[in-house]
Short mmCIF file of C-alpha atoms and ligand atoms in Angstrom, two decimals:
data_model
loop_
_atom_site.label_atom_id
_atom_site.label_comp_id
_atom_site.label_asym_id
_atom_site.label_seq_id
_atom_site.Cartn_x
_atom_site.Cartn_y
_atom_site.Cartn_z
CA MET A 1 119.21 65.97 57.39
CA SER A 2 118.74 68.83 60.16
CA ASN A 3 115.27 68.97 61.58
CA TYR A 4 113.09 71.29 63.69
CA ASP A 5 109.40 71.14 64.81
CA VAL A 6 108.71 74.23 62.75
CA ILE A 7 110.40 76.09 59.94
CA VAL A 8 109.51 79.67 59.11
CA LEU A 9 110.35 81.21 55.89
CA GLY A 10 110.92 84.95 56.05
CA GLY A 11 112.19 87.40 58.71
CA GLY A 12 109.69 90.07 58.58
CA LEU A 13 106.93 90.92 61.11
CA ALA A 14 104.91 87.71 60.25
CA GLY A 15 108.10 85.54 60.41
CA TYR A 16 109.43 86.88 63.78
CA CYS A 17 105.61 86.54 65.48
CA ALA A 18 105.32 82.88 63.91
CA ALA A 19 108.75 82.01 65.10
CA LEU A 20 108.37 83.29 68.63
CA SER A 21 104.86 82.01 69.09
CA ALA A 22 105.76 78.48 68.14
CA ALA A 23 108.77 78.67 70.42
CA GLU A 24 106.36 79.76 73.18
CA GLU A 25 104.64 76.61 72.77
CA GLY A 26 107.84 74.56 73.21
CA ALA A 27 108.60 73.78 69.59
CA THR A 28 112.06 73.96 68.12
CA VAL A 29 111.99 76.42 65.31
CA LEU A 30 114.26 77.37 62.20
CA LEU A 31 113.75 81.02 61.03
CA ALA A 32 115.23 81.32 57.68
CA GLU A 33 115.69 84.83 56.17
CA LYS A 34 116.92 85.13 52.54
CA CYS A 35 118.58 88.52 52.96
CA ASP A 36 121.53 89.28 55.08
CA GLU A 37 119.32 91.08 57.49
CA GLY A 38 115.53 90.33 58.38
CA GLY A 39 113.13 93.14 58.22
CA GLY A 40 111.56 93.15 54.79
CA SER A 41 108.90 95.74 54.02
CA THR A 42 108.17 95.79 57.72
CA VAL A 43 111.16 98.02 58.43
CA LEU A 44 110.30 100.30 55.59
CA SER A 45 106.82 100.85 56.80
CA GLY A 46 105.07 103.76 58.39
CA GLY A 47 104.88 101.70 61.54
CA PHE A 48 100.97 101.87 61.84
CA MET A 49 99.23 99.01 63.36
CA ALA A 50 95.30 98.92 63.59
CA PHE A 51 94.16 98.03 67.14
CA ALA A 52 90.78 98.96 68.71
CA ASP A 53 89.71 99.32 72.32
CA THR A 54 93.32 99.72 73.54
CA ALA A 55 94.49 101.46 76.91
CA LEU A 56 96.34 104.19 74.68
CA GLN A 57 93.12 105.03 72.78
CA ARG A 58 91.29 105.19 76.14
CA GLU A 59 93.97 107.49 77.49
CA LEU A 60 93.46 109.78 74.45
CA GLY A 61 89.62 109.90 74.64
CA VAL A 62 89.09 107.69 71.59
CA SER A 63 86.00 105.57 71.75
CA ASP A 64 86.36 102.26 69.66
CA SER A 65 85.64 98.72 69.85
CA PRO A 66 86.36 95.36 68.12
CA GLU A 67 82.75 95.49 66.87
CA LEU A 68 83.24 98.80 65.20
CA LEU A 69 86.73 97.67 63.80
CA LEU A 70 84.94 94.45 62.32
CA GLU A 71 82.35 96.65 60.81
CA ASP A 72 84.81 98.99 59.24
CA LEU A 73 86.82 95.97 57.94
CA ARG A 74 83.78 94.69 56.14
CA SER A 75 82.76 97.92 54.77
CA VAL A 76 86.38 98.78 53.29
CA GLY A 77 86.94 95.18 51.98
CA GLY A 78 83.59 94.56 50.37
CA PRO A 79 81.60 91.33 49.87
CA HIS A 80 84.80 89.08 49.08
CA ALA A 81 86.76 89.91 51.93
CA GLN A 82 86.92 86.65 53.85
CA GLU A 83 84.57 86.77 56.85
CA ASP A 84 86.40 84.31 59.03
CA LEU A 85 89.89 86.27 58.49
CA LEU A 86 88.20 89.44 59.49
CA ARG A 87 86.46 87.90 62.62
CA THR A 88 89.87 86.41 63.63
CA TYR A 89 91.63 89.71 63.37
CA ALA A 90 89.11 91.61 65.28
CA ALA A 91 89.14 88.88 67.97
CA GLU A 92 92.82 88.59 68.17
CA GLN A 93 94.03 91.94 67.94
CA THR A 94 93.57 92.82 71.60
CA THR A 95 95.56 89.91 72.59
CA LEU A 96 98.15 90.78 70.06
CA PHE A 97 98.52 94.39 71.51
CA GLY A 98 99.03 92.91 74.98
CA TRP A 99 101.69 90.15 73.56
CA LEU A 100 103.56 93.15 72.16
CA THR A 101 103.34 95.60 74.83
CA ALA A 102 104.45 92.80 77.29
CA LYS A 103 107.55 92.62 75.30
CA ARG A 104 108.28 96.34 76.21
CA LEU A 105 107.21 97.72 72.65
CA ARG A 106 105.72 101.01 73.00
CA PHE A 107 103.13 102.57 70.87
CA GLU A 108 103.49 106.44 70.54
CA GLY A 109 100.29 107.62 69.28
CA VAL A 110 96.97 106.92 67.51
CA GLU A 111 95.96 108.41 64.14
CA LEU A 112 92.80 108.37 62.02
CA ALA A 113 93.56 107.01 58.59
CA ALA A 114 91.94 105.10 55.79
CA GLY A 115 89.07 103.00 56.28
CA GLN A 116 88.61 104.04 59.95
CA SER A 117 85.78 105.45 61.62
CA ALA A 118 87.77 105.96 64.90
CA PRO A 119 91.35 106.83 65.12
CA ARG A 120 93.04 103.30 65.49
CA SER A 121 96.32 103.39 63.75
CA HIS A 122 98.79 102.79 66.53
CA SER A 123 102.19 104.12 65.70
CA ILE A 124 105.30 102.06 66.62
CA ASP A 125 109.09 102.55 65.24
CA PRO A 126 109.23 99.52 62.87
CA GLY A 127 112.86 99.18 63.14
CA GLN A 128 112.59 98.96 66.94
CA LEU A 129 109.73 96.36 66.69
CA ILE A 130 111.81 94.15 64.47
CA LEU A 131 115.02 94.60 66.41
CA THR A 132 113.18 93.64 69.64
CA LEU A 133 111.55 90.54 68.18
CA HIS A 134 114.83 89.56 66.49
CA GLU A 135 116.75 89.84 70.05
CA LEU A 136 113.74 87.78 71.84
CA ALA A 137 114.06 85.13 69.18
CA GLN A 138 117.82 85.21 69.51
CA ALA A 139 117.70 84.90 73.09
CA ASN A 140 115.09 82.06 72.99
CA GLY A 141 116.88 78.74 73.08
CA ASN A 142 114.08 77.06 70.79
CA VAL A 143 114.74 79.49 67.84
CA THR A 144 117.55 79.16 65.45
CA ILE A 145 117.86 82.19 62.90
CA ARG A 146 119.68 81.61 59.81
CA THR A 147 120.11 84.73 57.43
CA GLY A 148 121.26 84.44 53.96
CA THR A 149 119.18 81.40 53.75
CA THR A 150 116.59 81.12 51.13
CA GLY A 151 113.51 78.71 50.93
CA VAL A 152 113.49 77.27 47.56
CA TYR A 153 111.27 74.25 47.42
CA LEU A 154 108.68 72.58 49.89
CA LEU A 155 109.18 68.91 50.43
CA ARG A 156 106.15 66.73 50.67
CA GLU A 157 105.21 63.32 51.64
CA GLY A 158 104.17 61.66 48.26
CA GLU A 159 102.26 63.69 45.73
CA ASN A 160 99.40 64.93 47.97
CA GLY A 161 100.75 64.02 51.46
CA ARG A 162 102.01 66.37 54.44
CA ILE A 163 104.47 69.06 53.79
CA ARG A 164 107.54 67.63 55.75
CA GLY A 165 110.32 70.26 55.16
CA VAL A 166 112.01 72.65 52.98
CA THR A 167 114.98 72.85 50.70
CA VAL A 168 117.00 75.84 51.46
CA GLU A 169 119.81 77.47 49.77
CA GLU A 170 122.64 79.26 51.57
CA SER A 171 125.82 80.35 49.53
CA GLY A 172 124.87 78.35 46.55
CA ARG A 173 124.58 75.19 48.57
CA LEU A 174 121.07 73.32 48.59
CA GLU A 175 120.08 71.68 51.73
CA ASP A 176 116.91 69.66 52.88
CA VAL A 177 115.62 70.61 56.25
CA GLU A 178 112.79 68.65 57.84
CA ALA A 179 109.89 70.27 59.66
CA ARG A 180 108.12 67.73 62.01
CA CYS A 181 105.08 69.68 62.61
CA GLY A 182 104.94 72.41 59.86
CA VAL A 183 106.20 75.07 57.75
CA VAL A 184 105.04 78.74 58.01
CA ILE A 185 105.40 80.83 54.79
CA ALA A 186 105.93 84.42 55.79
CA THR A 187 107.85 85.76 52.58
CA GLY A 188 105.99 89.03 52.17
CA GLY A 189 104.46 89.97 48.92
CA PHE A 190 105.72 90.48 45.36
CA SER A 191 106.02 94.19 45.07
CA ARG A 192 109.65 93.62 43.85
CA SER A 193 108.75 91.11 41.15
CA GLU A 194 108.11 92.58 37.73
CA ARG A 195 107.13 89.17 36.39
CA LEU A 196 104.52 88.70 38.98
CA LEU A 197 103.29 92.30 38.80
CA GLN A 198 102.94 91.95 35.09
CA THR A 199 100.83 88.68 35.47
CA PHE A 200 98.49 89.83 38.12
CA ALA A 201 98.68 93.71 38.07
CA PRO A 202 99.34 94.83 34.60
CA GLN A 203 97.14 97.93 35.39
CA GLN A 204 99.81 98.92 37.85
CA ALA A 205 102.55 99.34 35.05
CA ARG A 206 103.02 102.94 35.74
CA ALA A 207 103.23 102.83 39.43
CA LEU A 208 106.61 102.92 41.26
CA ARG A 209 107.90 99.77 43.08
CA VAL A 210 108.56 99.86 46.54
CA GLY A 211 109.18 97.23 49.24
CA GLY A 212 111.78 94.80 50.87
CA VAL A 213 114.14 93.72 48.13
CA GLY A 214 113.56 90.05 49.08
CA ASN A 215 109.87 90.54 48.26
CA VAL A 216 109.64 88.67 44.92
CA GLY A 217 106.81 86.02 45.68
CA ASP A 218 109.18 83.12 46.45
CA GLY A 219 106.75 81.55 49.08
CA LEU A 220 103.65 82.13 46.87
CA ARG A 221 105.34 80.28 44.11
CA MET A 222 106.43 77.54 46.40
CA ALA A 223 103.03 76.87 47.69
CA TRP A 224 101.43 77.48 44.11
CA ARG A 225 103.58 74.41 42.92
CA HIS A 226 101.71 72.32 45.36
CA GLY A 227 98.04 73.41 44.45
CA ALA A 228 97.63 76.30 46.82
CA ASP A 229 94.71 78.45 45.87
CA LEU A 230 95.02 82.17 45.50
CA HIS A 231 92.80 85.08 46.58
CA ASP A 232 92.55 88.81 45.64
CA MET A 233 94.85 88.54 42.90
CA GLY A 234 92.85 91.11 40.83
CA GLU A 235 92.95 93.61 43.83
CA VAL A 236 96.58 94.75 43.80
CA LYS A 237 96.43 98.51 44.12
CA GLY A 238 98.89 101.15 44.50
CA THR A 239 99.28 103.60 47.42
CA TYR A 240 98.65 107.20 46.54
CA GLY A 241 100.72 109.82 48.11
CA VAL A 242 104.32 108.99 47.60
CA HIS A 243 106.53 111.75 46.46
CA ALA A 244 106.69 111.75 42.84
CA THR A 245 110.44 112.30 42.56
CA GLU A 246 111.87 111.65 45.97
CA CYS A 247 110.17 108.26 46.67
CA ASN A 248 113.17 107.02 48.63
CA ASN A 249 111.58 103.50 48.75
CA GLY A 250 108.45 104.63 50.10
CA GLN A 251 109.88 106.69 52.85
CA GLU A 252 108.64 110.00 51.43
CA ILE A 253 104.87 109.77 51.57
CA LEU A 254 102.36 112.40 52.71
CA LEU A 255 98.75 111.85 53.43
CA ILE A 256 97.69 115.48 54.04
CA PHE A 257 94.51 114.91 52.02
CA TYR A 258 93.03 113.17 55.11
CA ARG A 259 93.58 116.38 57.07
CA GLY A 260 91.73 118.55 54.47
CA ALA A 261 93.87 119.01 51.15
CA ILE A 262 92.52 118.43 47.98
CA ILE A 263 94.13 116.40 44.90
CA VAL A 264 94.21 117.67 41.46
CA ASN A 265 95.59 116.77 38.16
CA ARG A 266 97.68 118.82 35.78
CA GLU A 267 94.40 120.55 34.48
CA GLY A 268 94.04 121.64 37.96
CA ARG A 269 90.89 119.57 38.34
CA ARG A 270 89.81 117.12 41.28
CA PHE A 271 89.47 113.61 40.18
CA THR A 272 88.44 111.77 43.38
CA ASP A 273 86.65 111.77 46.84
CA GLU A 274 89.91 112.43 48.97
CA SER A 275 88.44 110.79 52.02
CA VAL A 276 88.45 107.27 50.66
CA SER A 277 91.16 104.78 50.98
CA TYR A 278 94.30 105.82 49.43
CA LYS A 279 94.28 102.53 47.44
CA LEU A 280 91.09 103.70 45.60
CA ILE A 281 92.54 107.29 45.26
CA GLY A 282 95.71 105.41 43.76
CA ASP A 283 93.51 103.74 41.08
CA ALA A 284 91.72 107.04 40.21
CA ALA A 285 95.21 108.75 39.85
CA MET A 286 96.42 105.84 37.75
CA ARG A 287 93.50 106.95 35.15
CA GLN A 288 94.99 110.46 34.88
CA ASP A 289 97.08 111.54 31.74
CA SER A 290 100.09 112.38 33.80
CA PRO A 291 101.51 110.08 36.54
CA VAL A 292 102.12 113.08 38.88
CA THR A 293 99.24 114.73 40.64
CA TRP A 294 99.24 117.15 43.57
CA GLN A 295 97.97 117.50 47.05
CA ILE A 296 96.89 121.10 47.49
CA PHE A 297 96.25 122.71 50.90
CA ASP A 298 96.68 126.22 52.73
CA LYS A 299 98.36 127.48 55.93
CA LYS A 300 95.55 126.24 58.36
CA ILE A 301 96.10 122.47 57.26
CA PHE A 302 99.81 123.07 57.38
CA ASP A 303 99.69 124.32 60.76
CA GLY A 304 97.24 121.69 62.04
CA SER A 305 99.62 119.01 60.84
CA ILE A 306 102.74 120.23 62.79
CA GLY A 307 103.89 117.53 65.09
CA ALA A 308 101.78 114.88 63.50
CA ALA A 309 102.97 111.63 62.85
CA ARG A 310 105.29 111.45 59.78
CA LEU A 311 102.77 110.53 57.19
CA PHE A 312 100.62 113.70 58.14
CA ASP A 313 103.38 116.23 58.90
CA ALA A 314 103.56 118.77 56.11
CA ALA A 315 106.08 120.96 58.16
CA ALA A 316 108.53 118.08 58.28
CA ALA A 317 107.98 117.43 54.56
CA LEU A 318 109.02 121.18 53.98
CA ASN A 319 111.92 121.01 55.95
CA ARG A 320 113.14 117.96 53.68
CA GLY A 321 112.57 120.25 50.63
CA LEU A 322 109.64 118.21 49.48
CA LEU A 323 106.80 120.94 49.38
CA ILE A 324 106.24 123.72 46.74
CA LYS A 325 105.05 126.74 48.72
CA ALA A 326 103.60 130.06 47.20
CA ASP A 327 101.65 133.18 48.27
CA SER A 328 98.89 132.76 45.83
CA LEU A 329 97.27 129.64 44.11
CA GLN A 330 98.20 131.36 40.70
CA SER A 331 101.94 131.12 41.58
CA LEU A 332 101.76 127.80 43.14
CA ALA A 333 99.88 126.42 39.81
CA GLU A 334 102.72 127.94 37.75
CA GLN A 335 105.40 126.59 39.90
CA CYS A 336 103.78 123.01 39.61
CA GLY A 337 103.25 123.14 35.98
CA ILE A 338 99.20 122.94 36.71
CA ASP A 339 96.86 124.89 34.68
CA PRO A 340 96.35 127.89 36.73
CA GLN A 341 92.80 128.88 35.78
CA GLY A 342 91.82 125.14 36.34
CA LEU A 343 93.26 125.25 39.89
CA LEU A 344 91.64 128.67 40.63
CA ALA A 345 88.29 127.44 39.42
CA THR A 346 88.51 124.18 41.34
CA VAL A 347 89.48 125.58 44.74
CA ALA A 348 86.75 128.38 44.29
CA SER A 349 84.24 125.76 43.84
CA TYR A 350 85.40 123.44 46.50
CA ASN A 351 85.63 126.13 48.99
CA GLU A 352 81.97 127.02 48.32
CA ASP A 353 81.08 123.23 48.75
CA ALA A 354 83.27 123.03 51.94
CA ARG A 355 81.64 126.01 53.67
CA SER A 356 78.19 124.59 52.98
CA GLY A 357 79.57 121.15 54.03
CA ARG A 358 78.46 119.35 50.77
CA ASP A 359 80.84 118.34 48.07
CA GLU A 360 78.89 118.46 44.89
CA ALA A 361 81.66 117.08 42.75
CA PHE A 362 82.60 113.99 44.38
CA GLY A 363 80.37 113.47 47.43
CA ARG A 364 83.50 113.92 50.03
CA ASP A 365 81.39 113.74 53.41
CA GLY A 366 84.59 114.06 55.70
CA LEU A 367 88.33 114.32 55.88
CA CYS A 368 88.75 110.60 56.17
CA HIS A 369 86.26 107.80 55.92
CA HIS A 370 83.20 110.20 56.88
CA VAL A 371 85.01 111.66 59.90
CA GLY A 372 85.80 115.53 59.97
CA ALA A 373 84.62 118.60 58.54
CA LEU A 374 85.92 119.84 55.03
CA VAL A 375 88.19 122.71 55.16
CA PRO A 376 88.04 125.62 52.63
CA LEU A 377 91.57 126.44 51.12
CA ASP A 378 91.56 130.20 51.69
CA GLN A 379 94.68 131.11 53.98
CA PRO A 380 98.07 131.94 52.18
CA PRO A 381 100.70 130.70 51.86
CA PHE A 382 99.37 127.50 49.61
CA PHE A 383 101.40 124.37 49.62
CA ALA A 384 101.51 121.48 46.85
CA TYR A 385 103.08 117.97 47.36
CA PRO A 386 103.68 116.27 43.94
CA SER A 387 102.43 112.85 44.46
CA ALA A 388 102.52 109.54 42.75
CA VAL A 389 101.37 105.97 43.11
CA ALA A 390 103.68 103.16 44.54
CA VAL A 391 102.76 99.45 44.69
CA LEU A 392 104.31 98.94 48.26
CA ALA A 393 102.51 95.96 49.19
CA THR A 394 100.59 93.58 47.07
CA TYR A 395 97.68 92.66 49.55
CA CYS A 396 96.78 89.39 47.94
CA GLY A 397 98.02 85.87 47.72
CA LEU A 398 97.77 82.39 49.28
CA ARG A 399 94.29 81.56 50.47
CA ILE A 400 94.23 80.65 54.16
CA ASP A 401 91.71 79.87 56.72
CA ALA A 402 91.03 81.12 60.32
CA LYS A 403 93.97 78.74 61.51
CA ALA A 404 96.46 80.16 58.95
CA ARG A 405 96.47 76.83 57.08
CA VAL A 406 96.99 77.06 53.69
CA ILE A 407 94.04 75.88 51.41
CA ASP A 408 94.41 74.35 48.07
CA VAL A 409 92.44 74.55 44.78
CA TYR A 410 90.14 71.92 45.94
CA GLU A 411 89.42 73.70 49.14
CA GLU A 412 91.40 71.33 51.38
CA PRO A 413 94.09 72.47 53.81
CA ILE A 414 97.50 71.26 52.68
CA GLU A 415 98.72 69.28 55.64
CA GLY A 416 101.62 71.02 57.58
CA LEU A 417 101.68 74.28 55.45
CA TYR A 418 100.91 77.57 57.18
CA ALA A 419 101.17 81.14 55.75
CA ALA A 420 100.85 84.47 57.25
CA GLY A 421 101.39 88.16 56.43
CA GLU A 422 101.67 89.70 53.02
CA VAL A 423 101.94 86.59 51.14
CA THR A 424 98.43 85.79 52.04
CA GLY A 425 95.15 86.91 50.53
CA GLY A 426 91.54 87.22 51.44
CA PHE A 427 91.86 89.84 54.11
CA HIS A 428 91.82 93.26 52.51
CA GLY A 429 89.36 92.84 49.60
CA LYS A 430 88.62 95.72 47.41
CA ALA A 431 90.51 98.36 49.49
CA TYR A 432 92.55 99.04 52.56
CA MET A 433 92.36 100.09 56.15
CA THR A 434 95.61 101.51 57.38
CA GLY A 435 97.44 99.63 59.85
CA THR A 436 95.90 96.32 58.89
CA SER A 437 98.95 95.11 56.76
CA LEU A 438 101.23 95.06 59.74
CA GLY A 439 98.28 94.05 61.91
CA LYS A 440 97.42 91.10 59.84
CA SER A 441 101.26 89.95 59.56
CA ALA A 442 101.32 89.80 63.51
CA VAL A 443 98.06 88.40 64.12
CA PHE A 444 98.17 85.67 61.52
CA GLY A 445 101.94 85.24 62.21
CA ARG A 446 101.29 84.30 65.78
CA LEU A 447 98.52 82.13 64.97
CA ALA A 448 100.39 80.21 62.33
CA GLY A 449 103.34 79.53 64.49
CA ARG A 450 101.01 78.65 67.45
CA GLU A 451 98.91 76.22 65.27
CA ALA A 452 101.76 74.55 63.46
CA ALA A 453 103.67 73.87 66.99
CA ARG A 454 100.40 72.67 68.57
CA THR A 455 98.86 70.70 65.76
CA GLY A 456 102.17 68.80 64.95
CA ARG A 457 102.96 68.13 68.69
CA ALA A 458 99.38 66.95 69.67
C1 FAD B 501 106.86 102.28 52.56
C2 FAD B 501 105.95 101.41 53.21
C3 FAD B 501 105.04 101.57 54.15
C4 FAD B 501 104.19 100.81 54.71
N1 FAD B 501 103.34 101.37 55.78
C5 FAD B 501 102.57 100.44 56.34
C6 FAD B 501 101.86 100.92 57.54
O1 FAD B 501 102.10 101.74 58.24
N2 FAD B 501 101.02 100.02 58.29
C7 FAD B 501 100.81 98.80 57.62
O2 FAD B 501 99.98 97.99 58.17
N3 FAD B 501 101.42 98.40 56.51
C8 FAD B 501 102.33 99.26 55.90
N4 FAD B 501 103.01 98.68 54.84
C9 FAD B 501 102.87 97.26 54.42
C10 FAD B 501 103.62 96.48 55.52
O3 FAD B 501 104.93 97.02 55.90
C11 FAD B 501 103.79 94.89 54.88
O4 FAD B 501 102.70 94.48 54.22
C12 FAD B 501 104.20 94.08 56.07
O5 FAD B 501 105.57 94.48 56.70
C13 FAD B 501 104.45 92.49 55.55
O6 FAD B 501 105.16 91.89 56.58
P1 FAD B 501 105.47 90.42 56.23
O7 FAD B 501 106.15 90.05 57.62
O8 FAD B 501 104.52 89.61 55.72
O9 FAD B 501 106.56 90.58 54.99
P2 FAD B 501 108.19 91.35 55.14
O10 FAD B 501 108.24 92.28 56.42
O11 FAD B 501 108.27 91.97 53.67
O12 FAD B 501 109.17 90.16 55.38
C14 FAD B 501 109.28 89.06 54.57
C15 FAD B 501 110.52 88.56 54.51
O13 FAD B 501 110.62 87.24 54.06
C16 FAD B 501 111.94 87.37 53.20
N5 FAD B 501 111.98 86.22 52.15
C17 FAD B 501 111.62 86.48 50.94
N6 FAD B 501 111.62 85.40 50.32
C18 FAD B 501 112.09 84.52 50.96
C19 FAD B 501 112.53 82.88 50.91
N7 FAD B 501 112.38 82.30 49.60
N8 FAD B 501 113.14 82.62 51.98
C20 FAD B 501 113.35 83.16 53.08
N9 FAD B 501 113.01 84.53 53.41
C21 FAD B 501 112.40 85.11 52.30
C22 FAD B 501 112.09 88.81 52.71
O14 FAD B 501 113.59 89.07 52.44
C23 FAD B 501 111.59 89.31 53.96
O15 FAD B 501 112.64 89.77 54.90
C24 FAD B 501 103.95 99.59 54.19
C25 FAD B 501 104.87 98.94 53.34
C26 FAD B 501 105.93 99.92 52.63
C27 FAD B 501 106.87 99.28 51.74
#
């Protein structure tokens, strides 16, 4: 039986961070990735990572702090977001930023997005991020990477003993591999498993499915079989703003409502406060009769978005043929199939509210998370982005503690078992702050690798 100090399952951001940090502790590591290439949902992502109080923010004149980040995480997640995980994130994210930038990874800019009271979504090319970590792991004599290798079962000492390894499958052949110190599950979420989505998120039946093709909940089920507890399973929410017909596995997504657009349904009516998390907007959109709703905005908002990050850049969306454009709201409504009278009435009343600074209909008090003044939609041409809801990450899963140890249903850690990234629950609670899914994968990935290596070799 081949053996390593640490086995990491999954070659996404959490897995690479776990493998590298375990190797930095001197542990030998097997990184097993199911697909022919790693990257999972990470490489599909918008590349936003939530950090507070970074050199980049200071350069751009943004005032932020780990304390404010923690406060925002609490307010976004609500009472059942796990306090120890939130505190760990707030405390570890500065070190993580330094760890990544020391590996020559560069963050391009900082955007204000869901759940943030200061712009803290740091933008990075996710393909470059994974490629860099992969090359570092490859060059590290302690790490062995095996692609096309699927973790199938956890091996355990006795019925309730330590996790001692993994049965992996490669080219149809099963093989037991021993982990002397621990196993880190970093297999991502289950946005590609109809069965698990039906079990835990039947309310998302109409939502599109997006994410890494290997993300079907393998790690969740492997640990579940050994009594692992689950957290936040009722909180799977779709993300609002994916293009309704050209979703392209989540690559076509626009969040121009955080720059002032309103969102309307087929009757031309608003149905939500557009400044809240796009997960909560996703819930509201799912309650509309039609699965398609529209982000509506005018020339001012369009012009203001030029050159912004891809998620906010309406001009780039126009160039890719994704926007509907018209010289009047009447014509825009007709092109979209929205009731024109409904849209005209909605925009008239919204504009009045925006000028007075008080949204009577839904209490929108800013563009994004209470920040920014409302913008009347009064300068033609007008634009519409037909939008749908997509489950692009599952934000729930294995219960872990602040050392990334997997906790069982009797609230005991399962010895030798760690988990990180989207396979874990407890962090996001009822909504979501942009950039914390990648952020959480990296923070807890590093922690899991380090803990497994240190604990097992102590
Ligand atoms: C379109 C889109 C946009 C997004 N934008 C953002 C964003 O801007 N900011 C943000 O914070 N989050 C974003 N997210 C969410 C974020 O990308 C993910 O939550 C995060 O990348 C998860 O990282 P991970 O390492 O846990 O999983 P992944 O990156 O998905 O990696 C998991 C890996 O495990 C492998 N695997 C699965 N099962 C097994 C097995 N049995 N054995 C071995 N390997 C296995 C998979 O093949 C995969 O490669 C976005 C997601 C999508 C889809």
